[in-house]
């Protein structure tokens, strides 16, 4: 099963970014689409930026999802599911990402 929107996964993000937690941000894809997902990185190195969405869940260290750190990766880079955000937590990340993109939720 491919990762689903709102789930938090450990992802192999390459040599520089290594394996780290990410939030699956993209919507489901069809068989004719590319098997990729767009993710928002989680970080414990906070700066107090307006583009940090702090969401507390038991399966992550204290930190935030960084709206300025968005990437798209093939689903084969998914290592394992860590958990999922509830609707209000996902909405908080959406608002922050949309703010970074110059849009409103």
PDB file of N, CA and C in Angstrom:
ATOM      1  N   UNK A   1       0.847  -1.188   0.000  1.00  0.00           N
ATOM      2  CA  UNK A   1       0.000   0.000   0.000  1.00  0.00           C
ATOM      3  C   UNK A   1       0.886   1.243   0.000  1.00  0.00           C
ATOM      4  N   UNK A   2       0.615   2.148  -0.910  1.00  0.00           N
ATOM      5  CA  UNK A   2       1.394   3.391  -0.919  1.00  0.00           C
ATOM      6  C   UNK A   2       1.016   4.277   0.269  1.00  0.00           C
ATOM      7  N   UNK A   3       1.934   5.135   0.684  1.00  0.00           N
ATOM      8  CA  UNK A   3       1.622   6.074   1.768  1.00  0.00           C
ATOM      9  C   UNK A   3       0.423   6.946   1.400  1.00  0.00           C
ATOM     10  N   UNK A   4      -0.360   7.307   2.413  1.00  0.00           N
ATOM     11  CA  UNK A   4      -1.584   8.097   2.190  1.00  0.00           C
ATOM     12  C   UNK A   4      -1.455   9.475   2.822  1.00  0.00           C
ATOM     13  N   UNK A   5      -2.184  10.421   2.265  1.00  0.00           N
ATOM     14  CA  UNK A   5      -2.223  11.796   2.763  1.00  0.00           C
ATOM     15  C   UNK A   5      -2.533  11.804   4.263  1.00  0.00           C
ATOM     16  N   UNK A   6      -1.745  12.576   5.001  1.00  0.00           N
ATOM     17  CA  UNK A   6      -1.952  12.691   6.433  1.00  0.00           C
ATOM     18  C   UNK A   6      -1.147  11.717   7.263  1.00  0.00           C
ATOM     19  N   UNK A   7      -0.533  10.729   6.612  1.00  0.00           N
ATOM     20  CA  UNK A   7       0.302   9.781   7.336  1.00  0.00           C
ATOM     21  C   UNK A   7       1.720  10.329   7.480  1.00  0.00           C
ATOM     22  N   UNK A   8       2.382   9.912   8.544  1.00  0.00           N
ATOM     23  CA  UNK A   8       3.782  10.274   8.760  1.00  0.00           C
ATOM     24  C   UNK A   8       4.604   9.005   8.546  1.00  0.00           C
ATOM     25  N   UNK A   9       5.574   9.110   7.654  1.00  0.00           N
ATOM     26  CA  UNK A   9       6.421   7.983   7.294  1.00  0.00           C
ATOM     27  C   UNK A   9       7.884   8.337   7.485  1.00  0.00           C
ATOM     28  N   UNK A  10       8.700   7.316   7.742  1.00  0.00           N
ATOM     29  CA  UNK A  10      10.137   7.464   7.602  1.00  0.00           C
ATOM     30  C   UNK A  10      10.424   7.295   6.120  1.00  0.00           C
ATOM     31  N   UNK A  11      11.171   8.237   5.559  1.00  0.00           N
ATOM     32  CA  UNK A  11      11.466   8.226   4.133  1.00  0.00           C
ATOM     33  C   UNK A  11      12.962   8.340   3.920  1.00  0.00           C
ATOM     34  N   UNK A  12      13.459   7.609   2.930  1.00  0.00           N
ATOM     35  CA  UNK A  12      14.849   7.755   2.516  1.00  0.00           C
ATOM     36  C   UNK A  12      14.894   8.966   1.582  1.00  0.00           C
ATOM     37  N   UNK A  13      15.383  10.067   2.109  1.00  0.00           N
ATOM     38  CA  UNK A  13      15.368  11.338   1.366  1.00  0.00           C
ATOM     39  C   UNK A  13      16.692  11.632   0.676  1.00  0.00           C
ATOM     40  N   UNK A  14      17.548  10.641   0.531  1.00  0.00           N
ATOM     41  CA  UNK A  14      18.812  10.837  -0.163  1.00  0.00           C
ATOM     42  C   UNK A  14      19.964  11.021   0.803  1.00  0.00           C
ATOM     43  N   UNK A  15      21.140  11.168   0.248  1.00  0.00           N
ATOM     44  CA  UNK A  15      22.358  11.218   1.052  1.00  0.00           C
ATOM     45  C   UNK A  15      22.403  12.403   2.016  1.00  0.00           C
ATOM     46  N   UNK A  16      22.051  13.578   1.550  1.00  0.00           N
ATOM     47  CA  UNK A  16      22.141  14.765   2.396  1.00  0.00           C
ATOM     48  C   UNK A  16      21.051  14.773   3.458  1.00  0.00           C
ATOM     49  N   UNK A  17      19.850  14.464   3.073  1.00  0.00           N
ATOM     50  CA  UNK A  17      18.714  14.509   3.987  1.00  0.00           C
ATOM     51  C   UNK A  17      18.541  13.236   4.805  1.00  0.00           C
ATOM     52  N   UNK A  18      19.129  12.144   4.374  1.00  0.00           N
ATOM     53  CA  UNK A  18      19.095  10.836   5.037  1.00  0.00           C
ATOM     54  C   UNK A  18      17.662  10.324   5.249  1.00  0.00           C
ATOM     55  N   UNK A  19      17.502   9.370   6.155  1.00  0.00           N
ATOM     56  CA  UNK A  19      16.173   8.827   6.470  1.00  0.00           C
ATOM     57  C   UNK A  19      15.584   9.695   7.573  1.00  0.00           C
ATOM     58  N   UNK A  20      14.396  10.213   7.316  1.00  0.00           N
ATOM     59  CA  UNK A  20      13.781  11.136   8.286  1.00  0.00           C
ATOM     60  C   UNK A  20      12.267  11.073   8.199  1.00  0.00           C
ATOM     61  N   UNK A  21      11.568  11.573   9.234  1.00  0.00           N
ATOM     62  CA  UNK A  21      10.102  11.582   9.189  1.00  0.00           C
ATOM     63  C   UNK A  21       9.585  12.656   8.244  1.00  0.00           C
ATOM     64  N   UNK A  22       8.564  12.298   7.503  1.00  0.00           N
ATOM     65  CA  UNK A  22       7.894  13.241   6.608  1.00  0.00           C
ATOM     66  C   UNK A  22       6.385  13.035   6.697  1.00  0.00           C
ATOM     67  N   UNK A  23       5.652  14.088   6.398  1.00  0.00           N
ATOM     68  CA  UNK A  23       4.197  14.016   6.306  1.00  0.00           C
ATOM     69  C   UNK A  23       3.820  13.858   4.846  1.00  0.00           C
ATOM     70  N   UNK A  24       3.002  12.880   4.539  1.00  0.00           N
ATOM     71  CA  UNK A  24       2.521  12.707   3.167  1.00  0.00           C
ATOM     72  C   UNK A  24       1.477  13.791   2.921  1.00  0.00           C
ATOM     73  N   UNK A  25       1.736  14.631   1.920  1.00  0.00           N
ATOM     74  CA  UNK A  25       0.893  15.799   1.668  1.00  0.00           C
ATOM     75  C   UNK A  25       0.055  15.667   0.397  1.00  0.00           C
ATOM     76  N   UNK A  26       0.492  14.819  -0.515  1.00  0.00           N
ATOM     77  CA  UNK A  26      -0.219  14.698  -1.793  1.00  0.00           C
ATOM     78  C   UNK A  26      -1.439  13.790  -1.684  1.00  0.00           C
ATOM     79  N   UNK A  27      -2.278  13.871  -2.684  1.00  0.00           N
ATOM     80  CA  UNK A  27      -3.503  13.072  -2.743  1.00  0.00           C
ATOM     81  C   UNK A  27      -3.192  11.723  -3.394  1.00  0.00           C
ATOM     82  N   UNK A  28      -4.100  10.754  -3.298  1.00  0.00           N
ATOM     83  CA  UNK A  28      -3.860   9.451  -3.925  1.00  0.00           C
ATOM     84  C   UNK A  28      -3.699   9.579  -5.439  1.00  0.00           C
ATOM     85  N   UNK A  29      -2.921   8.665  -5.989  1.00  0.00           N
ATOM     86  CA  UNK A  29      -2.704   8.658  -7.437  1.00  0.00           C
ATOM     87  C   UNK A  29      -3.306   7.400  -8.040  1.00  0.00           C
ATOM     88  N   UNK A  30      -3.563   7.463  -9.343  1.00  0.00           N
ATOM     89  CA  UNK A  30      -4.150   6.326 -10.063  1.00  0.00           C
ATOM     90  C   UNK A  30      -3.042   5.464 -10.667  1.00  0.00           C
ATOM     91  N   UNK A  31      -3.419   4.314 -11.201  1.00  0.00           N
ATOM     92  CA  UNK A  31      -2.453   3.405 -11.816  1.00  0.00           C
ATOM     93  C   UNK A  31      -1.724   4.045 -12.999  1.00  0.00           C
ATOM     94  N   UNK A  32      -2.363   4.985 -13.672  1.00  0.00           N
ATOM     95  CA  UNK A  32      -1.752   5.635 -14.833  1.00  0.00           C
ATOM     96  C   UNK A  32      -0.827   6.790 -14.440  1.00  0.00           C
ATOM     97  N   UNK A  33      -0.844   7.184 -13.171  1.00  0.00           N
ATOM     98  CA  UNK A  33       0.004   8.276 -12.686  1.00  0.00           C
ATOM     99  C   UNK A  33       1.358   7.737 -12.230  1.00  0.00           C
ATOM    100  N   UNK A  34       2.281   8.633 -12.057  1.00  0.00           N
ATOM    101  CA  UNK A  34       3.578   8.254 -11.498  1.00  0.00           C
ATOM    102  C   UNK A  34       3.413   7.899 -10.020  1.00  0.00           C
ATOM    103  N   UNK A  35       4.182   6.927  -9.557  1.00  0.00           N
ATOM    104  CA  UNK A  35       4.106   6.471  -8.162  1.00  0.00           C
ATOM    105  C   UNK A  35       5.018   7.342  -7.302  1.00  0.00           C
ATOM    106  N   UNK A  36       4.580   8.592  -7.100  1.00  0.00           N
ATOM    107  CA  UNK A  36       5.333   9.552  -6.295  1.00  0.00           C
ATOM    108  C   UNK A  36       4.395  10.195  -5.277  1.00  0.00           C
ATOM    109  N   UNK A  37       4.993  10.697  -4.193  1.00  0.00           N
ATOM    110  CA  UNK A  37       4.234  11.437  -3.197  1.00  0.00           C
ATOM    111  C   UNK A  37       4.993  12.715  -2.851  1.00  0.00           C
ATOM    112  N   UNK A  38       4.249  13.748  -2.538  1.00  0.00           N
ATOM    113  CA  UNK A  38       4.837  14.997  -2.078  1.00  0.00           C
ATOM    114  C   UNK A  38       4.794  14.990  -0.565  1.00  0.00           C
ATOM    115  N   UNK A  39       5.917  15.372   0.046  1.00  0.00           N
ATOM    116  CA  UNK A  39       6.055  15.277   1.487  1.00  0.00           C
ATOM    117  C   UNK A  39       6.472  16.618   2.075  1.00  0.00           C
ATOM    118  N   UNK A  40       6.185  16.765   3.375  1.00  0.00           N
ATOM    119  CA  UNK A  40       6.634  17.912   4.155  1.00  0.00           C
ATOM    120  C   UNK A  40       7.541  17.340   5.248  1.00  0.00           C
ATOM    121  N   UNK A  41       8.767  17.854   5.309  1.00  0.00           N
ATOM    122  CA  UNK A  41       9.751  17.347   6.252  1.00  0.00           C
ATOM    123  C   UNK A  41       9.407  17.741   7.687  1.00  0.00           C
ATOM    124  N   UNK A  42       9.745  16.861   8.625  1.00  0.00           N
ATOM    125  CA  UNK A  42       9.647  17.154  10.053  1.00  0.00           C
ATOM    126  C   UNK A  42      11.049  17.436  10.552  1.00  0.00           C
ATOM    127  N   UNK A  43      11.194  18.429  11.430  1.00  0.00           N
ATOM    128  CA  UNK A  43      12.493  18.777  11.984  1.00  0.00           C
ATOM    129  C   UNK A  43      12.379  19.080  13.469  1.00  0.00           C
ATOM    130  N   UNK A  44      13.440  18.754  14.198  1.00  0.00           N
ATOM    131  CA  UNK A  44      13.517  19.123  15.611  1.00  0.00           C
ATOM    132  C   UNK A  44      14.376  20.370  15.798  1.00  0.00           C
ATOM    133  N   UNK A  45      15.016  20.831  14.715  1.00  0.00           N
ATOM    134  CA  UNK A  45      15.850  22.040  14.760  1.00  0.00           C
ATOM    135  C   UNK A  45      14.978  23.233  14.371  1.00  0.00           C
ATOM    136  N   UNK A  46      14.303  23.803  15.355  1.00  0.00           N
ATOM    137  CA  UNK A  46      13.336  24.864  15.089  1.00  0.00           C
ATOM    138  C   UNK A  46      13.984  26.242  15.150  1.00  0.00           C
ATOM    139  N   UNK A  47      13.407  27.182  14.378  1.00  0.00           N
ATOM    140  CA  UNK A  47      13.910  28.550  14.322  1.00  0.00           C
ATOM    141  C   UNK A  47      12.867  29.571  14.748  1.00  0.00           C
ATOM    142  N   UNK A  48      11.668  29.123  15.050  1.00  0.00           N
ATOM    143  CA  UNK A  48      10.602  30.051  15.388  1.00  0.00           C
ATOM    144  C   UNK A  48      10.011  30.726  14.165  1.00  0.00           C
ATOM    145  N   UNK A  49      10.142  30.101  13.019  1.00  0.00           N
ATOM    146  CA  UNK A  49       9.662  30.649  11.749  1.00  0.00           C
ATOM    147  C   UNK A  49       8.138  30.553  11.645  1.00  0.00           C
ATOM    148  N   UNK A  50       7.573  31.478  10.897  1.00  0.00           N
ATOM    149  CA  UNK A  50       6.135  31.433  10.620  1.00  0.00           C
ATOM    150  C   UNK A  50       5.763  30.240   9.742  1.00  0.00           C
ATOM    151  N   UNK A  51       6.769  29.579   9.172  1.00  0.00           N
ATOM    152  CA  UNK A  51       6.518  28.454   8.283  1.00  0.00           C
ATOM    153  C   UNK A  51       6.794  27.103   8.952  1.00  0.00           C
ATOM    154  N   UNK A  52       6.768  27.084  10.275  1.00  0.00           N
ATOM    155  CA  UNK A  52       6.888  25.852  11.044  1.00  0.00           C
ATOM    156  C   UNK A  52       5.523  25.513  11.655  1.00  0.00           C
ATOM    157  N   UNK A  53       5.020  24.342  11.330  1.00  0.00           N
ATOM    158  CA  UNK A  53       3.735  23.880  11.878  1.00  0.00           C
ATOM    159  C   UNK A  53       4.033  22.892  13.000  1.00  0.00           C
ATOM    160  N   UNK A  54       3.900  23.367  14.234  1.00  0.00           N
ATOM    161  CA  UNK A  54       4.178  22.504  15.385  1.00  0.00           C
ATOM    162  C   UNK A  54       2.961  21.632  15.672  1.00  0.00           C
ATOM    163  N   UNK A  55       3.164  20.338  15.533  1.00  0.00           N
ATOM    164  CA  UNK A  55       2.120  19.347  15.783  1.00  0.00           C
ATOM    165  C   UNK A  55       2.719  18.310  16.712  1.00  0.00           C
ATOM    166  N   UNK A  56       2.079  18.096  17.854  1.00  0.00           N
ATOM    167  CA  UNK A  56       2.588  17.120  18.810  1.00  0.00           C
ATOM    168  C   UNK A  56       1.841  15.803  18.673  1.00  0.00           C
ATOM    169  N   UNK A  57       2.605  14.765  18.406  1.00  0.00           N
ATOM    170  CA  UNK A  57       2.072  13.405  18.340  1.00  0.00           C
ATOM    171  C   UNK A  57       3.058  12.493  19.062  1.00  0.00           C
ATOM    172  N   UNK A  58       2.579  11.414  19.660  1.00  0.00           N
ATOM    173  CA  UNK A  58       3.457  10.574  20.482  1.00  0.00           C
ATOM    174  C   UNK A  58       4.567   9.857  19.709  1.00  0.00           C
ATOM    175  N   UNK A  59       4.419   9.703  18.403  1.00  0.00           N
ATOM    176  CA  UNK A  59       5.404   8.945  17.632  1.00  0.00           C
ATOM    177  C   UNK A  59       6.517   9.815  17.032  1.00  0.00           C
ATOM    178  N   UNK A  60       6.512  11.134  17.318  1.00  0.00           N
ATOM    179  CA  UNK A  60       7.562  12.037  16.835  1.00  0.00           C
ATOM    180  C   UNK A  60       8.186  12.787  18.005  1.00  0.00           C
ATOM    181  N   UNK A  61       9.458  13.125  17.869  1.00  0.00           N
ATOM    182  CA  UNK A  61      10.098  13.999  18.845  1.00  0.00           C
ATOM    183  C   UNK A  61       9.481  15.385  18.707  1.00  0.00           C
ATOM    184  N   UNK A  62       9.622  16.214  19.734  1.00  0.00           N
ATOM    185  CA  UNK A  62       9.091  17.576  19.669  1.00  0.00           C
ATOM    186  C   UNK A  62       9.781  18.309  18.530  1.00  0.00           C
ATOM    187  N   UNK A  63       8.981  18.895  17.657  1.00  0.00           N
ATOM    188  CA  UNK A  63       9.493  19.586  16.481  1.00  0.00           C
ATOM    189  C   UNK A  63       8.344  20.160  15.684  1.00  0.00           C
ATOM    190  N   UNK A  64       8.570  20.313  14.388  1.00  0.00           N
ATOM    191  CA  UNK A  64       7.550  20.906  13.528  1.00  0.00           C
ATOM    192  C   UNK A  64       7.706  20.391  12.105  1.00  0.00           C
ATOM    193  N   UNK A  65       6.616  20.492  11.365  1.00  0.00           N
ATOM    194  CA  UNK A  65       6.663  20.244   9.930  1.00  0.00           C
ATOM    195  C   UNK A  65       7.035  21.570   9.275  1.00  0.00           C
ATOM    196  N   UNK A  66       8.034  21.538   8.408  1.00  0.00           N
ATOM    197  CA  UNK A  66       8.619  22.741   7.838  1.00  0.00           C
ATOM    198  C   UNK A  66       8.030  22.983   6.448  1.00  0.00           C
ATOM    199  N   UNK A  67       7.186  24.004   6.334  1.00  0.00           N
ATOM    200  CA  UNK A  67       6.515  24.306   5.067  1.00  0.00           C
ATOM    201  C   UNK A  67       7.501  24.687   3.971  1.00  0.00           C
ATOM    202  N   UNK A  68       8.675  25.149   4.333  1.00  0.00           N
ATOM    203  CA  UNK A  68       9.696  25.507   3.352  1.00  0.00           C
ATOM    204  C   UNK A  68      10.487  24.289   2.883  1.00  0.00           C
ATOM    205  N   UNK A  69      10.220  23.132   3.449  1.00  0.00           N
ATOM    206  CA  UNK A  69      10.908  21.887   3.069  1.00  0.00           C
ATOM    207  C   UNK A  69       9.906  20.892   2.528  1.00  0.00           C
ATOM    208  N   UNK A  70       9.574  21.072   1.280  1.00  0.00           N
ATOM    209  CA  UNK A  70       8.625  20.204   0.580  1.00  0.00           C
ATOM    210  C   UNK A  70       9.379  19.545  -0.565  1.00  0.00           C
ATOM    211  N   UNK A  71       9.121  18.270  -0.789  1.00  0.00           N
ATOM    212  CA  UNK A  71       9.775  17.558  -1.887  1.00  0.00           C
ATOM    213  C   UNK A  71       8.852  16.448  -2.391  1.00  0.00           C
ATOM    214  N   UNK A  72       9.166  15.945  -3.567  1.00  0.00           N
ATOM    215  CA  UNK A  72       8.419  14.832  -4.145  1.00  0.00           C
ATOM    216  C   UNK A  72       9.383  13.678  -4.373  1.00  0.00           C
ATOM    217  N   UNK A  73       8.998  12.490  -3.903  1.00  0.00           N
ATOM    218  CA  UNK A  73       9.833  11.303  -3.993  1.00  0.00           C
ATOM    219  C   UNK A  73       9.018  10.118  -4.504  1.00  0.00           C
ATOM    220  N   UNK A  74       9.693   9.154  -5.127  1.00  0.00           N
ATOM    221  CA  UNK A  74       9.019   7.905  -5.487  1.00  0.00           C
ATOM    222  C   UNK A  74       8.592   7.155  -4.219  1.00  0.00           C
ATOM    223  N   UNK A  75       7.487   6.472  -4.292  1.00  0.00           N
ATOM    224  CA  UNK A  75       6.981   5.753  -3.120  1.00  0.00           C
ATOM    225  C   UNK A  75       7.916   4.641  -2.664  1.00  0.00           C
ATOM    226  N   UNK A  76       8.808   4.178  -3.534  1.00  0.00           N
ATOM    227  CA  UNK A  76       9.748   3.115  -3.139  1.00  0.00           C
ATOM    228  C   UNK A  76      10.723   3.598  -2.065  1.00  0.00           C
ATOM    229  N   UNK A  77      10.793   4.899  -1.833  1.00  0.00           N
ATOM    230  CA  UNK A  77      11.675   5.435  -0.787  1.00  0.00           C
ATOM    231  C   UNK A  77      11.023   5.394   0.599  1.00  0.00           C
ATOM    232  N   UNK A  78       9.762   5.007   0.658  1.00  0.00           N
ATOM    233  CA  UNK A  78       9.076   4.886   1.950  1.00  0.00           C
ATOM    234  C   UNK A  78       9.674   3.715   2.723  1.00  0.00           C
ATOM    235  N   UNK A  79      10.080   3.978   3.968  1.00  0.00           N
ATOM    236  CA  UNK A  79      10.697   2.950   4.793  1.00  0.00           C
ATOM    237  C   UNK A  79       9.644   2.277   5.669  1.00  0.00           C
ATOM    238  N   UNK A  80       8.942   3.086   6.473  1.00  0.00           N
ATOM    239  CA  UNK A  80       7.864   2.516   7.304  1.00  0.00           C
ATOM    240  C   UNK A  80       6.949   3.632   7.801  1.00  0.00           C
ATOM    241  N   UNK A  81       5.703   3.269   8.011  1.00  0.00           N
ATOM    242  CA  UNK A  81       4.718   4.203   8.548  1.00  0.00           C
ATOM    243  C   UNK A  81       4.951   4.362  10.042  1.00  0.00           C
ATOM    244  N   UNK A  82       4.924   5.616  10.499  1.00  0.00           N
ATOM    245  CA  UNK A  82       5.101   5.906  11.923  1.00  0.00           C
ATOM    246  C   UNK A  82       3.768   6.168  12.608  1.00  0.00           C
ATOM    247  N   UNK A  83       2.804   6.737  11.872  1.00  0.00           N
ATOM    248  CA  UNK A  83       1.510   7.091  12.435  1.00  0.00           C
ATOM    249  C   UNK A  83       0.783   8.005  11.478  1.00  0.00           C
ATOM    250  N   UNK A  84      -0.232   8.684  11.980  1.00  0.00           N
ATOM    251  CA  UNK A  84      -1.017   9.595  11.140  1.00  0.00           C
ATOM    252  C   UNK A  84      -1.474  10.788  11.967  1.00  0.00           C
ATOM    253  N   UNK A  85      -1.649  11.912  11.290  1.00  0.00           N
ATOM    254  CA  UNK A  85      -2.193  13.106  11.928  1.00  0.00           C
ATOM    255  C   UNK A  85      -3.711  13.043  11.867  1.00  0.00           C
ATOM    256  N   UNK A  86      -4.374  13.651  12.846  1.00  0.00           N
ATOM    257  CA  UNK A  86      -5.828  13.754  12.759  1.00  0.00           C
ATOM    258  C   UNK A  86      -6.171  14.934  11.846  1.00  0.00           C
ATOM    259  N   UNK A  87      -7.444  15.124  11.571  1.00  0.00           N
ATOM    260  CA  UNK A  87      -7.875  16.150  10.608  1.00  0.00           C
ATOM    261  C   UNK A  87      -7.445  17.552  11.014  1.00  0.00           C
ATOM    262  N   UNK A  88      -7.534  17.894  12.287  1.00  0.00           N
ATOM    263  CA  UNK A  88      -7.168  19.259  12.702  1.00  0.00           C
ATOM    264  C   UNK A  88      -5.650  19.462  12.641  1.00  0.00           C
ATOM    265  N   UNK A  89      -4.870  18.429  12.937  1.00  0.00           N
ATOM    266  CA  UNK A  89      -3.416  18.532  12.827  1.00  0.00           C
ATOM    267  C   UNK A  89      -2.987  18.693  11.369  1.00  0.00           C
ATOM    268  N   UNK A  90      -3.603  17.912  10.481  1.00  0.00           N
ATOM    269  CA  UNK A  90      -3.305  18.034   9.052  1.00  0.00           C
ATOM    270  C   UNK A  90      -3.693  19.418   8.549  1.00  0.00           C
ATOM    271  N   UNK A  91      -4.826  19.934   9.003  1.00  0.00           N
ATOM    272  CA  UNK A  91      -5.273  21.274   8.591  1.00  0.00           C
ATOM    273  C   UNK A  91      -4.265  22.346   9.011  1.00  0.00           C
ATOM    274  N   UNK A  92      -3.668  22.178  10.191  1.00  0.00           N
ATOM    275  CA  UNK A  92      -2.667  23.144  10.659  1.00  0.00           C
ATOM    276  C   UNK A  92      -1.449  23.163   9.732  1.00  0.00           C
ATOM    277  N   UNK A  93      -1.013  21.985   9.290  1.00  0.00           N
ATOM    278  CA  UNK A  93       0.113  21.911   8.361  1.00  0.00           C
ATOM    279  C   UNK A  93      -0.296  22.502   7.012  1.00  0.00           C
ATOM    280  N   UNK A  94      -1.503  22.198   6.555  1.00  0.00           N
ATOM    281  CA  UNK A  94      -1.988  22.742   5.281  1.00  0.00           C
ATOM    282  C   UNK A  94      -1.963  24.271   5.281  1.00  0.00           C
ATOM    283  N   UNK A  95      -2.462  24.875   6.343  1.00  0.00           N
ATOM    284  CA  UNK A  95      -2.492  26.340   6.438  1.00  0.00           C
ATOM    285  C   UNK A  95      -1.078  26.903   6.318  1.00  0.00           C
ATOM    286  N   UNK A  96      -0.134  26.268   6.996  1.00  0.00           N
ATOM    287  CA  UNK A  96       1.246  26.751   6.974  1.00  0.00           C
ATOM    288  C   UNK A  96       1.875  26.575   5.595  1.00  0.00           C
ATOM    289  N   UNK A  97       1.660  25.444   4.942  1.00  0.00           N
ATOM    290  CA  UNK A  97       2.197  25.211   3.606  1.00  0.00           C
ATOM    291  C   UNK A  97       1.569  26.182   2.606  1.00  0.00           C
ATOM    292  N   UNK A  98       0.262  26.361   2.698  1.00  0.00           N
ATOM    293  CA  UNK A  98      -0.407  27.286   1.767  1.00  0.00           C
ATOM    294  C   UNK A  98       0.081  28.716   1.972  1.00  0.00           C
ATOM    295  N   UNK A  99       0.353  29.085   3.210  1.00  0.00           N
ATOM    296  CA  UNK A  99       0.911  30.408   3.490  1.00  0.00           C
ATOM    297  C   UNK A  99       2.257  30.565   2.778  1.00  0.00           C
ATOM    298  N   UNK A 100       3.098  29.525   2.869  1.00  0.00           N
ATOM    299  CA  UNK A 100       4.397  29.549   2.200  1.00  0.00           C
ATOM    300  C   UNK A 100       4.234  29.664   0.682  1.00  0.00           C
ATOM    301  N   UNK A 101       3.210  29.051   0.144  1.00  0.00           N
ATOM    302  CA  UNK A 101       2.967  29.073  -1.294  1.00  0.00           C
ATOM    303  C   UNK A 101       2.186  30.302  -1.753  1.00  0.00           C
ATOM    304  N   UNK A 102       1.834  31.182  -0.812  1.00  0.00           N
ATOM    305  CA  UNK A 102       1.123  32.399  -1.164  1.00  0.00           C
ATOM    306  C   UNK A 102      -0.346  32.187  -1.439  1.00  0.00           C
ATOM    307  N   UNK A 103      -0.909  31.156  -0.851  1.00  0.00           N
ATOM    308  CA  UNK A 103      -2.334  30.815  -1.033  1.00  0.00           C
ATOM    309  C   UNK A 103      -2.998  30.722   0.323  1.00  0.00           C
ATOM    310  N   UNK A 104      -4.320  30.722   0.321  1.00  0.00           N
ATOM    311  CA  UNK A 104      -5.048  30.487   1.569  1.00  0.00           C
ATOM    312  C   UNK A 104      -5.675  29.093   1.502  1.00  0.00           C
ATOM    313  N   UNK A 105      -5.852  28.494   2.664  1.00  0.00           N
ATOM    314  CA  UNK A 105      -6.390  27.129   2.728  1.00  0.00           C
ATOM    315  C   UNK A 105      -7.848  27.078   2.356  1.00  0.00           C
TER     316      UNK A 105
END
